[in-house]
């Protein structure tokens, strides 16, 4: 079996989705079909020995829609996303159709209804003698609107002929009936003038329904444009992610540099990476050393040192050195291609809360058609004139036409998103608004979400007679010559204190250790403890206790020495945002389950989580791991919101029920998310859920008003009360009622502008519903800080083969997957891992490390 995804154009409602699915499902060899309205896509699983792609595309085209298969993730890294193209084109065409229709609708309504509301009209349109001129002018103004909106008629009547009526079918029938009756009335006016019957002619001029046909088409087109614009914003993330990958790669062939397209790289090729270049494929370093910025994939702000044996990933950026590596995973197997594939799959998944309007329409449309037919036929059988029977049938179609139904959701969303924008909240889709009010679990990224996203000095510790100013001045003077991110943090702290830096000579940077230089004839060093110990600096032993405390809190110590003596140390870390702890407390107070997800190491993650007040944490996660974690939580029955800001969060943001991106994050994260917090303030998350609750309630109210006139008006239009009371709803009044229902919907949506936000919920201004977190079973891999010390056991494993932090993270993750393990800490420098837990099996631990690709030399 083979699975392919197709881009489908022309769908507008749930009935369209069903129509496309039925058309493809009946083909021989097709096992399953999943059509997504929001992303205009279709996933088909089929036997390629029985059916080919062209046959599937032709089946969709015969059903009245467009279909085109997509390529592989690797082949699309240099091309625009077809989803983006389709969504953009659809929105542009609908905008043109709406504006063009509006240009003709305004004068049409002026001529048709001006006299009814007391607006003065030119004499040529306002007297009994000129009734035909008015009617003919209305016809001419209606024709362009019919032409601009001809897709309604093509798709609607085609679906009707195939016995799968859609909303387009009802729109087409209502507009056609009103227009045809207008033509009929135009002839009756002409006949009346021929006979000199001015009174009859005047009567018929009040029965023209050209403006009803035009209004139906224009208002429904407006609703479709608003919906298409929301769709367009959800489809450009994949294109931007594709642009992240380099298009070329430098290969070393027979000692010569050869530039080739990245698609030409094969496993085993030797690839060259120079400073500032992006790494094209996944591989293993062969020669050279350098720091690599992996924030695009791991979210970790600190560059990682790469040396021979280290793994490098596609789309990460080489910062300083020159190195070569052997290509291991290329094409669709590369990390970036996998992320693209994950995003495509997650973006195409259906929202749990389906669109209520589309569900209702699948039943509403055929029922209305049946009522209109029965109404016309019944009055004819009762012996009433054809004019009377036709009028009642048209009145049923016109009052039932789903203008308000088509506007109920997009208008509320438009007003709600505008209100959200005032608070720094940008919703990007209707699905996000519908889903956010049901969220019960919030997953938080660390770097850039809970923390500031860049290193800063958090502690200054001096030794001997050194002052903080001496320590900072020496460190900043040396780091001014360096390009390391930690050095920038030192410089920023010195600048805040307005310290004057000293000139440095004989500066040298020792990769992976630190920097040194001469200041006023004295040798000064900044670096890690091993670097200073190797240079026989006095006082290092005095700082060991302080160093261990800082490291336990996830902080990196920078030792500073001058003239052979230790001045002190600076602790550098990605600090917690000022508002983060308060935001987490508010989330927990509202009943949300809060979990920290990060690509950072376990120790740092625990320290940040504890500071923020988060009890559950997952560390050392790659983008695929985060996405899998979100999928697992959803499988447990939770409604999940993911909050992140990095490219590494993109798959998880797309997979979550509601993806929330911080405004200061990467473009990819912003495009992948359903909601963007422009104020970069976590406290805004609660306002987000409050707004969602109010908008969803408003949508439901709008749907009520949209159908209220149908429930009340359809019996009147059908003449149910005509025989007993003489009540009969004319098509003109039906059109007014239909229009008034749309006005009611818009006015109700505008009430959202008066909404007041209260993130602390002091006055019970809103209530979050469907909180299931308390009743859910805790998954095995969720870690808690509160553990029982009883029956705890500790085992130490000596491991060979680890060369970088990525290796240690893999080992740590493998050990934590063993039954009974509660804690696992890997010491890369000492090449060992310490595991704590209950009923630990040394052989299972050893096997887990070996399966991860490393060697266990001793178990203690």
PDB file of N, CA, C and O in Angstrom, residues 54 62 734 799 807:
ATOM      1  N   UNK A  54      -2.928   9.590 -11.567  1.00  0.00           N
ATOM      2  CA  UNK A  54      -3.825  10.314 -12.501  1.00  0.00           C
ATOM      3  C   UNK A  54      -5.289   9.916 -12.351  1.00  0.00           C
ATOM      4  O   UNK A  54      -6.182  10.760 -12.487  1.00  0.00           O
ATOM      5  N   UNK A  62     -13.733  15.102 -11.810  1.00  0.00           N
ATOM      6  CA  UNK A  62     -15.083  14.785 -12.282  1.00  0.00           C
ATOM      7  C   UNK A  62     -16.138  15.159 -11.244  1.00  0.00           C
ATOM      8  O   UNK A  62     -17.290  15.438 -11.587  1.00  0.00           O
ATOM      9  N   UNK A 734     -39.119  37.865   2.656  1.00  0.00           N
ATOM     10  CA  UNK A 734     -38.187  36.775   2.944  1.00  0.00           C
ATOM     11  C   UNK A 734     -36.753  37.241   2.754  1.00  0.00           C
ATOM     12  O   UNK A 734     -35.859  36.921   3.553  1.00  0.00           O
ATOM     13  N   UNK A 799      30.971   4.321  30.640  1.00  0.00           N
ATOM     14  CA  UNK A 799      30.546   4.222  29.240  1.00  0.00           C
ATOM     15  C   UNK A 799      31.615   4.799  28.317  1.00  0.00           C
ATOM     16  O   UNK A 799      32.161   5.882  28.566  1.00  0.00           O
ATOM     17  N   UNK A 807      25.485  13.003  22.606  1.00  0.00           N
ATOM     18  CA  UNK A 807      25.696  11.610  22.991  1.00  0.00           C
ATOM     19  C   UNK A 807      25.191  11.376  24.418  1.00  0.00           C
ATOM     20  O   UNK A 807      24.488  10.396  24.697  1.00  0.00           O
TER      21      UNK A 807
END
